[in-house]
XYZ file of C-alpha atoms in Angstrom:
688
model
C 21.244 29.352 20.634
C 19.600 29.516 17.210
C 17.033 26.832 17.872
C 14.103 29.166 17.963
C 13.654 32.440 16.074
C 10.145 33.164 17.325
C 9.383 34.846 20.764
C 8.741 32.444 23.551
C 5.223 33.785 23.962
C 4.176 32.110 20.725
C 4.802 28.644 22.152
C 2.337 26.520 23.968
C 3.094 25.159 27.460
C 4.425 21.977 25.898
C 6.700 23.991 23.526
C 8.069 26.028 26.435
C 8.951 22.881 28.273
C 10.767 21.590 25.207
C 12.588 24.868 24.730
C 13.714 24.839 28.387
C 14.918 21.296 27.951
C 16.965 22.332 24.876
C 18.760 24.949 26.892
C 19.514 22.410 29.621
C 20.807 19.715 27.231
C 22.722 22.169 25.092
C 25.057 22.948 28.000
C 25.273 19.384 29.355
C 28.687 17.749 29.532
C 27.710 14.172 28.470
C 25.442 13.345 25.547
C 25.107 9.751 26.737
C 24.035 10.916 30.254
C 21.457 13.379 29.023
C 19.904 11.185 26.336
C 20.056 7.777 27.854
C 18.901 8.863 31.261
C 16.057 11.058 29.961
C 12.631 9.815 30.899
C 10.803 13.049 29.748
C 9.661 13.066 26.156
C 10.352 16.776 25.815
C 13.971 16.274 26.883
C 14.493 13.485 24.432
C 13.039 15.464 21.527
C 15.028 18.462 22.573
C 18.196 16.315 22.466
C 17.268 15.397 18.868
C 16.866 19.088 18.035
C 20.271 19.912 19.409
C 21.798 17.038 17.387
C 20.145 18.346 14.210
C 21.346 21.863 14.855
C 24.939 20.811 15.450
C 25.150 18.227 12.645
C 22.894 19.597 9.921
C 22.772 23.262 10.845
C 18.991 22.931 10.815
C 16.952 24.331 13.651
C 13.669 22.548 14.228
C 10.573 24.674 13.929
C 8.100 24.711 16.776
C 5.599 22.934 14.560
C 8.139 20.104 14.123
C 8.283 19.814 17.930
C 4.521 19.535 17.966
C 4.590 16.902 15.322
C 7.254 14.851 17.230
C 5.304 15.194 20.434
C 2.191 13.925 18.701
C 4.008 10.887 17.332
C 5.712 10.210 20.639
C 2.214 10.047 22.215
C 1.093 7.455 19.615
C -0.774 9.708 17.142
C -0.618 10.361 13.424
C 0.718 13.844 12.822
C -0.762 15.579 9.719
C 2.004 17.895 8.458
C 1.934 19.606 5.135
C 4.569 19.123 2.432
C 7.796 20.999 3.045
C 7.275 21.177 6.833
C 10.162 18.836 7.638
C 8.548 15.447 8.410
C 11.818 13.582 7.953
C 13.574 15.427 10.770
C 10.413 15.308 12.886
C 10.445 11.519 12.590
C 14.045 11.470 13.900
C 12.937 13.182 17.113
C 10.109 10.808 17.611
C 12.309 7.759 16.805
C 14.796 8.969 19.479
C 11.986 8.709 22.063
C 10.957 5.212 21.030
C 14.526 4.038 20.695
C 15.360 4.776 24.309
C 14.158 1.316 25.367
C 16.767 -0.340 23.091
C 14.234 -2.649 21.393
C 14.477 -1.139 17.926
C 12.363 1.263 15.868
C 11.156 0.646 12.354
C 10.457 3.686 10.241
C 8.274 2.486 7.377
C 8.618 4.410 4.097
C 6.810 4.041 0.764
C 9.808 3.010 -1.365
C 13.358 1.754 -1.109
C 14.786 5.034 -2.336
C 13.335 6.978 0.525
C 14.407 4.385 3.043
C 17.982 4.640 1.893
C 17.947 8.431 1.453
C 16.503 9.243 4.860
C 18.715 6.773 6.713
C 21.874 8.181 5.165
C 20.666 11.782 5.437
C 19.950 11.531 9.242
C 22.779 9.057 10.064
C 24.989 11.595 11.763
C 22.079 13.073 13.727
C 21.415 9.719 15.171
C 25.059 9.195 15.764
C 25.228 12.422 17.778
C 22.744 10.834 20.094
C 24.715 7.524 20.090
C 21.977 5.722 18.140
C 22.745 3.373 15.278
C 20.717 3.522 12.063
C 20.374 1.241 9.014
C 18.039 0.529 6.131
C 16.613 -2.442 4.224
C 16.671 -2.753 0.439
C 15.538 -5.359 -2.015
C 18.249 -7.876 -2.790
C 19.978 -7.768 0.610
C 21.318 -11.024 2.036
C 20.114 -12.582 5.259
C 23.243 -11.412 7.072
C 22.775 -7.825 5.836
C 19.121 -7.836 6.884
C 20.014 -9.203 10.339
C 22.543 -6.500 10.888
C 20.068 -3.773 9.691
C 17.336 -4.931 12.053
C 19.726 -4.940 14.967
C 20.204 -1.117 14.657
C 18.422 1.157 17.000
C 16.459 2.677 14.087
C 15.802 0.774 10.843
C 14.312 2.383 7.695
C 12.424 0.034 5.371
C 9.309 -0.237 3.262
C 6.342 -1.990 4.855
C 6.494 -4.662 2.203
C 10.183 -5.512 2.869
C 9.411 -5.737 6.568
C 6.432 -7.930 5.830
C 8.241 -10.253 3.472
C 11.075 -10.605 5.958
C 8.487 -11.531 8.563
C 6.920 -14.188 6.304
C 10.352 -15.656 5.455
C 11.114 -15.764 9.185
C 8.006 -17.887 9.744
C 9.482 -20.517 7.323
C 13.054 -20.564 8.634
C 14.376 -23.945 9.740
C 16.826 -22.535 12.280
C 16.947 -19.354 14.384
C 19.986 -18.255 12.489
C 17.799 -17.961 9.357
C 15.534 -15.362 10.957
C 16.265 -11.680 10.555
C 13.709 -9.941 12.778
C 13.900 -9.456 16.489
C 10.595 -9.001 18.358
C 8.600 -6.025 16.997
C 8.568 -2.953 19.315
C 7.859 0.406 17.691
C 6.799 1.541 14.200
C 6.765 5.053 12.803
C 4.846 5.099 9.499
C 5.713 7.695 6.926
C 2.879 8.556 4.556
C 0.658 6.831 7.052
C -2.552 7.213 5.113
C -1.022 5.549 2.110
C 0.230 2.493 4.108
C -2.584 2.210 6.607
C -5.521 2.911 4.209
C -4.630 2.681 0.549
C -2.339 -0.362 0.834
C -3.623 -1.820 4.078
C -5.626 -4.606 2.484
C -2.900 -5.735 0.069
C -1.818 -9.260 0.986
C 1.902 -9.974 0.974
C 2.387 -13.507 -0.218
C 5.205 -16.072 -0.021
C 4.714 -18.898 -2.438
C 6.446 -22.029 -3.688
C 6.051 -24.909 -6.043
C 4.622 -24.697 -9.494
C 1.223 -24.210 -11.110
C -0.578 -26.748 -13.342
C -0.891 -25.485 -16.873
C -4.310 -23.991 -17.341
C -5.660 -25.510 -20.507
C -8.600 -23.098 -20.551
C -6.621 -19.804 -20.785
C -6.380 -19.725 -24.566
C -9.941 -20.666 -25.400
C -11.223 -18.273 -22.703
C -9.231 -15.411 -24.148
C -10.392 -16.173 -27.656
C -13.988 -16.272 -26.520
C -13.808 -13.070 -24.507
C -12.432 -11.190 -27.538
C -15.752 -11.971 -29.317
C -18.092 -10.732 -26.692
C -19.381 -7.211 -26.805
C -20.462 -4.758 -24.077
C -24.262 -4.227 -23.875
C -25.172 -7.260 -25.969
C -23.122 -9.900 -24.225
C -22.198 -8.455 -20.872
C -22.817 -5.425 -18.662
C -21.029 -3.703 -15.731
C -22.285 -3.758 -12.186
C -21.193 -2.807 -8.607
C -19.865 0.627 -9.635
C -18.039 -0.943 -12.585
C -16.224 -3.423 -10.313
C -17.741 -6.493 -11.969
C -18.754 -7.877 -15.348
C -21.976 -9.846 -15.654
C -22.805 -11.844 -18.863
C -26.232 -11.511 -20.344
C -28.273 -14.503 -21.384
C -27.288 -13.807 -24.988
C -23.614 -13.572 -23.920
C -23.796 -16.859 -22.087
C -25.205 -18.575 -25.149
C -22.638 -16.992 -27.407
C -19.798 -17.933 -25.086
C -21.004 -21.545 -24.941
C -21.045 -21.651 -28.771
C -17.589 -20.073 -29.165
C -15.990 -22.280 -26.484
C -17.662 -25.458 -27.667
C -19.341 -26.038 -24.348
C -22.905 -27.241 -24.039
C -23.527 -25.703 -20.608
C -21.019 -23.434 -18.899
C -22.705 -24.013 -15.507
C -22.379 -27.733 -15.402
C -19.987 -28.619 -12.504
C -17.505 -30.163 -14.950
C -17.197 -26.799 -16.739
C -16.736 -24.484 -13.777
C -12.986 -24.077 -14.296
C -13.632 -23.070 -17.950
C -16.277 -20.610 -16.673
C -13.806 -19.181 -14.156
C -11.190 -18.779 -16.846
C -13.758 -17.085 -19.121
C -14.760 -14.683 -16.343
C -11.169 -13.771 -15.770
C -10.575 -13.244 -19.464
C -13.659 -11.021 -19.695
C -12.491 -8.946 -16.731
C -9.038 -8.653 -18.274
C -10.400 -7.328 -21.494
C -13.371 -5.242 -20.248
C -12.259 -3.803 -16.927
C -8.479 -3.676 -16.789
C -7.028 -1.144 -19.223
C -3.474 -1.064 -20.607
C -1.654 2.172 -19.613
C -4.300 2.817 -16.929
C -4.356 -0.238 -14.606
C -1.157 -1.737 -15.852
C 1.623 -1.336 -18.417
C 3.521 -3.875 -20.438
C 7.228 -3.499 -19.855
C 10.221 -5.769 -20.480
C 7.945 -8.545 -21.658
C 5.651 -8.626 -18.607
C 2.468 -7.176 -17.270
C 3.204 -4.741 -14.480
C 0.516 -3.358 -12.157
C 0.215 0.409 -11.768
C -0.785 1.604 -8.292
C -3.802 3.817 -8.777
C -2.980 5.839 -5.632
C 0.685 6.572 -6.572
C 0.806 6.145 -10.288
C 3.936 3.990 -9.940
C 4.622 0.492 -11.163
C 4.351 -1.953 -8.261
C 7.014 -4.594 -8.812
C 5.936 -8.159 -8.136
C 2.247 -7.436 -7.626
C -0.143 -9.847 -9.223
C -3.901 -9.945 -9.496
C -5.306 -13.011 -7.789
C -7.413 -16.033 -8.769
C -6.008 -16.416 -12.278
C -6.769 -12.841 -13.323
C -3.115 -11.951 -13.800
C -2.633 -14.965 -16.035
C -5.637 -13.833 -18.052
C -3.966 -10.467 -18.570
C -0.727 -12.124 -19.599
C -2.627 -14.157 -22.294
C -4.398 -10.978 -23.373
C -1.130 -9.101 -23.879
C 0.691 -12.180 -25.355
C 3.458 -12.265 -22.818
C 4.974 -15.093 -20.863
C 2.703 -16.534 -18.198
C 4.380 -16.495 -14.762
C 3.324 -19.089 -12.110
C 1.485 -17.994 -8.986
C 2.564 -21.068 -7.097
C 1.080 -22.473 -3.879
C 0.606 -19.894 -1.129
C 2.776 -20.874 1.851
C 2.103 -17.790 3.929
C 0.411 -14.414 3.679
C -0.139 -11.285 5.745
C -1.708 -7.881 5.026
C 0.034 -4.605 5.906
C -2.839 -3.943 8.369
C -2.174 -7.157 10.287
C 1.569 -6.578 10.100
C 1.227 -3.116 11.698
C -0.956 -4.702 14.422
C 2.047 -6.805 15.564
C 3.786 -3.652 16.852
C 3.046 -2.691 20.476
C 3.716 0.960 19.632
C 2.572 2.605 16.409
C 2.486 6.218 15.216
C 2.821 7.997 11.941
C 2.938 11.139 9.861
C 1.486 12.278 6.541
C 0.310 15.325 4.686
C -3.249 14.074 4.464
C -5.024 12.084 7.246
C -7.710 14.280 8.684
C -10.389 13.277 6.220
C -9.862 9.600 7.188
C -9.515 10.272 10.899
C -12.568 8.086 11.798
C -11.252 5.127 9.852
C -7.813 5.375 11.419
C -9.385 5.513 14.874
C -11.828 2.623 14.176
C -9.328 0.230 12.653
C -5.987 1.134 14.332
C -7.014 3.081 17.403
C -4.859 6.016 16.163
C -5.883 9.573 16.601
C -4.915 12.244 14.099
C -3.464 15.585 15.230
C -3.435 18.292 12.614
C -0.174 20.324 12.906
C -0.332 23.900 11.585
C 2.197 25.096 9.048
C 5.305 26.911 10.143
C 4.429 29.889 7.916
C 0.894 30.913 6.804
C -0.429 29.035 3.792
C -1.005 31.569 0.981
C -1.677 29.176 -1.875
C -4.907 30.002 -3.727
C -7.129 26.987 -4.268
C -9.520 27.905 -7.063
C -13.038 26.325 -7.370
C -13.379 23.420 -9.747
C -14.281 24.052 -13.423
C -17.057 21.769 -14.750
C -17.493 20.596 -18.333
C -20.031 18.442 -20.105
C -17.558 16.255 -22.012
C -13.961 14.995 -21.533
C -12.990 16.531 -24.835
C -14.069 19.987 -23.869
C -12.343 19.638 -20.480
C -9.083 18.535 -22.065
C -9.206 21.416 -24.484
C -9.688 23.891 -21.566
C -6.730 22.336 -19.701
C -4.524 22.853 -22.759
C -5.645 26.432 -23.107
C -4.989 27.053 -19.394
C -1.472 25.540 -19.642
C -0.683 27.737 -22.538
C -2.007 30.868 -20.776
C -0.033 30.227 -17.585
C 3.105 29.191 -19.412
C 3.138 32.521 -21.285
C 3.593 34.290 -17.896
C 6.666 32.153 -17.094
C 4.861 30.522 -14.141
C 5.719 26.727 -13.858
C 2.827 24.387 -14.307
C 2.242 20.852 -12.905
C -0.632 18.880 -14.437
C -1.820 15.899 -12.449
C -3.471 13.101 -14.517
C -5.142 9.869 -13.572
C -3.223 7.428 -15.784
C -0.301 6.817 -18.077
C -2.666 6.974 -21.003
C -4.035 10.378 -19.973
C -0.569 11.829 -19.339
C 0.557 10.689 -22.809
C -2.565 12.169 -24.374
C -2.002 15.568 -22.836
C 1.655 15.473 -23.763
C 0.715 14.947 -27.437
C -1.554 18.051 -27.302
C 1.306 20.094 -25.772
C 3.994 18.851 -28.141
C 4.770 22.336 -29.424
C 5.735 23.420 -25.883
C 8.796 22.164 -24.044
C 7.599 19.901 -21.228
C 8.355 16.773 -19.256
C 6.232 13.678 -18.721
C 6.365 11.745 -15.528
C 4.606 8.451 -15.417
C 5.101 4.743 -14.710
C 6.846 4.131 -18.044
C 9.878 6.206 -17.080
C 9.895 6.420 -13.293
C 13.689 6.224 -13.221
C 13.826 9.924 -14.201
C 11.432 10.980 -11.436
C 13.951 12.761 -9.216
C 15.462 14.714 -12.157
C 12.041 15.831 -13.467
C 10.692 16.910 -10.080
C 13.935 18.849 -9.424
C 13.181 21.058 -12.464
C 9.415 21.233 -12.090
C 9.486 24.500 -10.137
C 11.740 26.382 -12.569
C 10.551 29.278 -14.638
C 8.478 28.195 -17.642
C 8.571 24.493 -16.621
C 5.597 22.271 -17.723
C 5.349 18.874 -16.158
C 2.642 16.385 -17.010
C 2.409 13.702 -14.338
C 0.376 10.885 -12.926
C -0.042 10.592 -9.145
C 3.701 10.014 -8.980
C 4.173 13.690 -8.361
C 1.482 13.848 -5.740
C 3.229 12.195 -2.762
C 6.681 12.233 -1.280
C 7.984 14.955 -3.655
C 9.163 18.464 -2.771
C 9.085 20.857 -5.672
C 11.229 23.968 -4.919
C 10.615 27.151 -6.746
C 13.310 28.462 -9.107
C 14.751 31.968 -9.021
C 12.154 34.689 -9.492
C 9.239 32.208 -9.703
C 7.693 33.356 -6.430
C 7.216 36.790 -7.884
C 5.330 35.215 -10.809
C 2.851 33.526 -8.465
C 4.680 30.264 -7.661
C 3.715 26.810 -8.930
C 0.417 26.423 -10.745
C -1.190 22.956 -10.112
C -3.801 21.695 -12.520
C -5.834 18.606 -11.614
C -7.104 16.884 -14.718
C -9.529 14.702 -12.682
C -10.895 14.365 -9.249
C -9.769 11.120 -7.544
C -12.020 8.821 -5.545
C -10.095 9.846 -2.468
C -9.974 13.457 -1.361
C -6.518 12.809 0.085
C -4.999 12.164 -3.319
C -6.330 15.498 -4.599
C -4.965 17.215 -1.464
C -1.555 15.569 -2.050
C -1.469 17.027 -5.626
C -2.487 20.436 -4.373
C 0.170 20.196 -1.705
C 2.957 20.365 -4.259
C 2.331 24.111 -4.400
C 2.525 26.570 -1.443
C 5.196 24.828 0.619
C 6.714 26.791 3.545
C 4.734 29.900 2.783
C 5.470 29.974 -0.937
C 2.797 31.425 -3.305
C 0.982 29.048 -5.604
C -2.394 28.122 -6.967
C -4.401 25.024 -7.816
C -7.530 24.182 -9.802
C -9.280 20.958 -10.792
C -10.993 20.430 -14.127
C -13.912 18.003 -14.064
C -16.271 16.611 -16.733
C -19.488 14.688 -16.559
C -17.758 11.861 -18.434
C -15.021 11.482 -15.781
C -14.826 8.043 -14.142
C -15.760 9.417 -10.691
C -18.916 11.049 -12.005
C -19.927 8.067 -14.137
C -19.372 5.573 -11.246
C -20.943 7.563 -8.415
C -22.916 10.487 -9.681
C -23.829 13.214 -7.241
C -24.211 16.948 -7.211
C -20.565 17.821 -6.481
C -17.150 16.065 -6.718
C -16.775 16.219 -2.897
C -20.098 14.493 -2.424
C -19.015 11.774 -4.817
C -15.661 11.398 -3.125
C -17.328 11.108 0.349
C -19.628 8.367 -1.066
C -16.730 6.508 -2.567
C -14.626 6.809 0.591
C -17.591 5.516 2.634
C -18.086 2.550 0.336
C -14.384 1.653 0.429
C -14.419 1.916 4.194
C -17.334 -0.559 4.415
C -15.444 -2.971 2.182
C -12.359 -2.729 4.361
C -14.323 -3.216 7.591
C -16.056 -6.315 6.157
C -12.764 -7.779 4.978
C -11.373 -7.190 8.486
C -14.141 -9.311 9.973
C -13.308 -12.160 7.560
C -9.579 -11.920 8.364
C -9.661 -11.496 12.111
C -10.242 -15.226 12.819
C -7.666 -16.425 10.299
C -5.102 -13.923 11.688
C -5.674 -15.273 15.175
C -5.141 -18.845 13.885
C -1.951 -17.744 12.127
C -0.602 -16.198 15.345
C -1.350 -19.356 17.260
C 0.424 -21.549 14.705
C 3.330 -19.097 14.582
C 3.793 -19.270 18.350
C 3.831 -23.080 18.201
C 6.302 -23.106 15.362
C 8.589 -20.577 16.979
C 8.689 -22.606 20.154
C 9.817 -25.680 18.187
C 12.299 -23.607 16.155
C 14.001 -22.246 19.257
C 13.980 -25.490 21.234
C 11.455 -24.275 23.861
C 9.185 -27.221 22.962
C 11.390 -30.735 23.891
C 11.617 -32.425 20.262
C 13.400 -35.746 20.613
C 15.899 -35.197 17.765
C 17.027 -32.702 15.134
C 15.248 -34.738 12.478
C 12.062 -34.641 14.479
C 12.384 -30.808 14.910
C 12.845 -30.381 11.151
C 9.919 -32.676 10.346
C 7.711 -30.846 12.791
C 8.521 -27.479 11.298
C 7.875 -28.671 7.683
C 4.610 -30.394 8.728
C 3.355 -27.157 10.326
C 4.249 -25.260 7.180
C 2.508 -27.787 4.895
C -0.652 -28.102 6.919
C -0.954 -24.343 7.338
C -0.502 -23.884 3.609
C -3.257 -26.324 2.974
C -5.453 -24.616 5.533
C -4.898 -21.245 3.725
C -5.985 -22.928 0.465
C -9.108 -24.401 2.037
C -10.002 -21.103 3.619
C -9.505 -19.261 0.265
C -11.922 -21.701 -1.403
C -14.393 -21.388 1.527
C -14.352 -17.668 1.307
C -14.872 -17.845 -2.460
C -17.840 -20.120 -1.927
C -19.678 -18.250 0.810
C -21.882 -16.583 -1.806
C -23.541 -20.023 -2.342
C -24.546 -20.101 1.283
C -26.656 -17.000 0.947
C -29.048 -18.923 -1.290
C -30.126 -20.850 1.821
C -30.772 -17.655 3.777
C -27.721 -18.220 6.024
C -25.376 -15.440 7.149
C -22.269 -15.602 4.961
C -19.867 -14.322 7.563
C -21.120 -16.568 10.278
C -20.966 -19.544 7.895
C -17.406 -18.728 6.920
C -16.142 -18.210 10.529
C -17.816 -21.389 11.802
C -16.298 -23.529 9.099
C -12.848 -21.954 9.354
C -12.805 -22.548 13.066
C -13.914 -26.158 12.611
C -11.085 -26.803 10.105
C -8.523 -25.227 12.313
C -9.494 -27.490 15.191
C -9.122 -30.434 12.874
C -5.654 -29.175 11.892
C -4.584 -28.927 15.494
C -5.929 -32.418 16.306
C -4.193 -34.001 13.305
C -0.824 -32.258 13.768
C 0.762 -34.659 16.224
C -0.152 -37.762 14.226
C 0.914 -36.203 10.975
C 4.322 -35.292 12.453
C 4.746 -38.910 13.691
C 3.828 -40.327 10.261
C 6.188 -38.005 8.389
C 8.944 -38.649 10.961
C 8.625 -42.402 10.306
C 8.846 -41.806 6.608
C 11.927 -39.607 6.943
C 13.618 -42.224 9.154
C 12.911 -44.800 6.471
C 14.726 -42.791 3.799
C 11.889 -40.504 2.790
C 12.238 -36.918 1.522
C 14.730 -34.709 3.312
C 12.723 -32.147 5.359
C 15.356 -29.507 4.778
C 14.678 -29.508 1.051
C 11.878 -27.100 0.257
C 12.550 -25.939 -3.287
C 12.389 -22.404 -4.546
C 10.148 -19.806 -2.934
C 9.227 -16.311 -3.965
C 7.267 -13.360 -2.772
C 4.765 -11.075 -4.428
C 1.921 -8.735 -3.699
C -1.570 -9.327 -4.716
C -4.849 -7.408 -4.587
C -7.677 -8.444 -2.309
C -10.192 -9.836 -4.861
C -10.734 -6.598 -6.783
C -13.742 -7.954 -8.705
C -14.929 -10.621 -6.234
C -13.629 -14.182 -6.251
C -14.244 -16.339 -9.342
C -16.779 -18.454 -7.390
C -18.756 -15.361 -6.534
C -18.732 -14.377 -10.167
C -19.928 -17.902 -11.019
C -22.833 -17.611 -8.622
C -23.986 -14.484 -10.360
C -24.215 -16.399 -13.609
C -25.927 -19.406 -12.059
C -28.512 -17.164 -10.466
C -29.098 -15.558 -13.808
C -29.721 -18.989 -15.402
C -32.192 -19.918 -12.579
C -34.266 -16.832 -13.421
C -34.665 -17.904 -17.071
């Protein structure tokens, strides 16, 4: 046995039980008997360890056992980079797969889903478990086959979009999912916190042309910060001054922007102003292949098919002079947080979760268990260096890169944006280096593979901060390992920890240091005596926002689940429709009324700010009205189905014809809804 190289005395009681189980299973005659009949979690994880040893020649570390045991007990295991989370997940998946109901391992991108499934395929096969993966562009038949596997690797967005499409299928054969059972979430903090509030949207139909886009864009270009508008809410909103309102009315040819007849023009103007003043090209988005593409602030990567809501994306497209894409009518939507809640069993793993342990417990009921590293961490994390201006900070970073490069030690510089990475690259143009950002993410694997070589310099956005494993080249350890330089502090401490974690993997040497200036976005937005203080404040503020949004969504999610159960019973024939035509009409009627309900609720939520003028509680007003509307929907459903059935029987529209539908991601009102922005302006006028 090569499964453990450390003396047994170093193991905890749980580890000793697992080691004993390995010995037992290693000598067993039947893999099927030992795995399928195991009811002890240690034995199942031990079986996975044996499979990995035989198939891959990799012996699981005792810390991987601890991570697998933590996940098997429904926790999030915090394991540092290079500690073998991929194999650890296999052992946990084996435990959950024993029931035969399917396990979904959620990854952060398609590449990792495909890589991990193929990499571990033979390990699963040794335990007689099937494995598959989901990718964009797969057919319904391919997705059905993948979800029937014992273990399925997929991104959370692909799982969610498949779920939304299933809710619109007109026959059971058009659905790809089976009932949700177990989910193992890779990079759990990213999916459960950073991306949790992102709505996944399925839409159809077309948009009416917005005749106000051009005039709003032209007007916004003539307004100036300070004189015509100011920033508020930690730079999350733009508010026009009295002078700005008057100037906007003159430029747009409007007598009073706040007349009811002009509210759509005002909304378009607010969106245009946000597009010009708050969203920055090569920071928040890039323009590529003739379209505006959102850049994920947490990962530094382009997010395909993500749009800003409420007309804001269209305002960006007009700003950048690219083709305007329709948003369509929302037919269904679900957030990743609500998607995860559909699984009876959930666990996860990540390199950074402890700082958000309270949030994960409050929202998901998931505890975090910090798993120690297999070898002692010897990376040196230097204290931050503070500067008065950005210019002096950047100059110091360049000097530090040159100093370290002269020793042969590889350097990784983490930046906050495409713009910043390009700027540092220009200052280092006399040195050979690579740039990794959203403009050229196709080269990511090749760049990262060389980032640990002697003399390498890599300038990167947050792309290099998560899901990457930088291995040291020959002789680099003797030089001190990888040197990580953070050009900014992020709002989240976890993002900084992810960047630091690129160095010091598996006991390697390394060092890290962050450079901060008083002009950095974090300092300007939040102030404070130290970056950590500011980060804690920002994290607390973001948590409050997420908890508030959860309260708004809980009722609507309950309504959605109720409608989904009714629809599914009709789809599968459990509810006694009189004919196939009636069944189809009933399904389409439910879809149409639910889509209208979503639209009404969106407008209601946008308008709750008006309610506060009367001294009423906004949340209570929202929930009361949403409940009232849903009751009306339920009461009208039967009559509406009968009416549409009569129309269909008289030669009306074919209920099977829906037209094109598409999916996209959106953000959850990043600057408040347009109606909320309107109210700010109205209140300002009332104070004149």
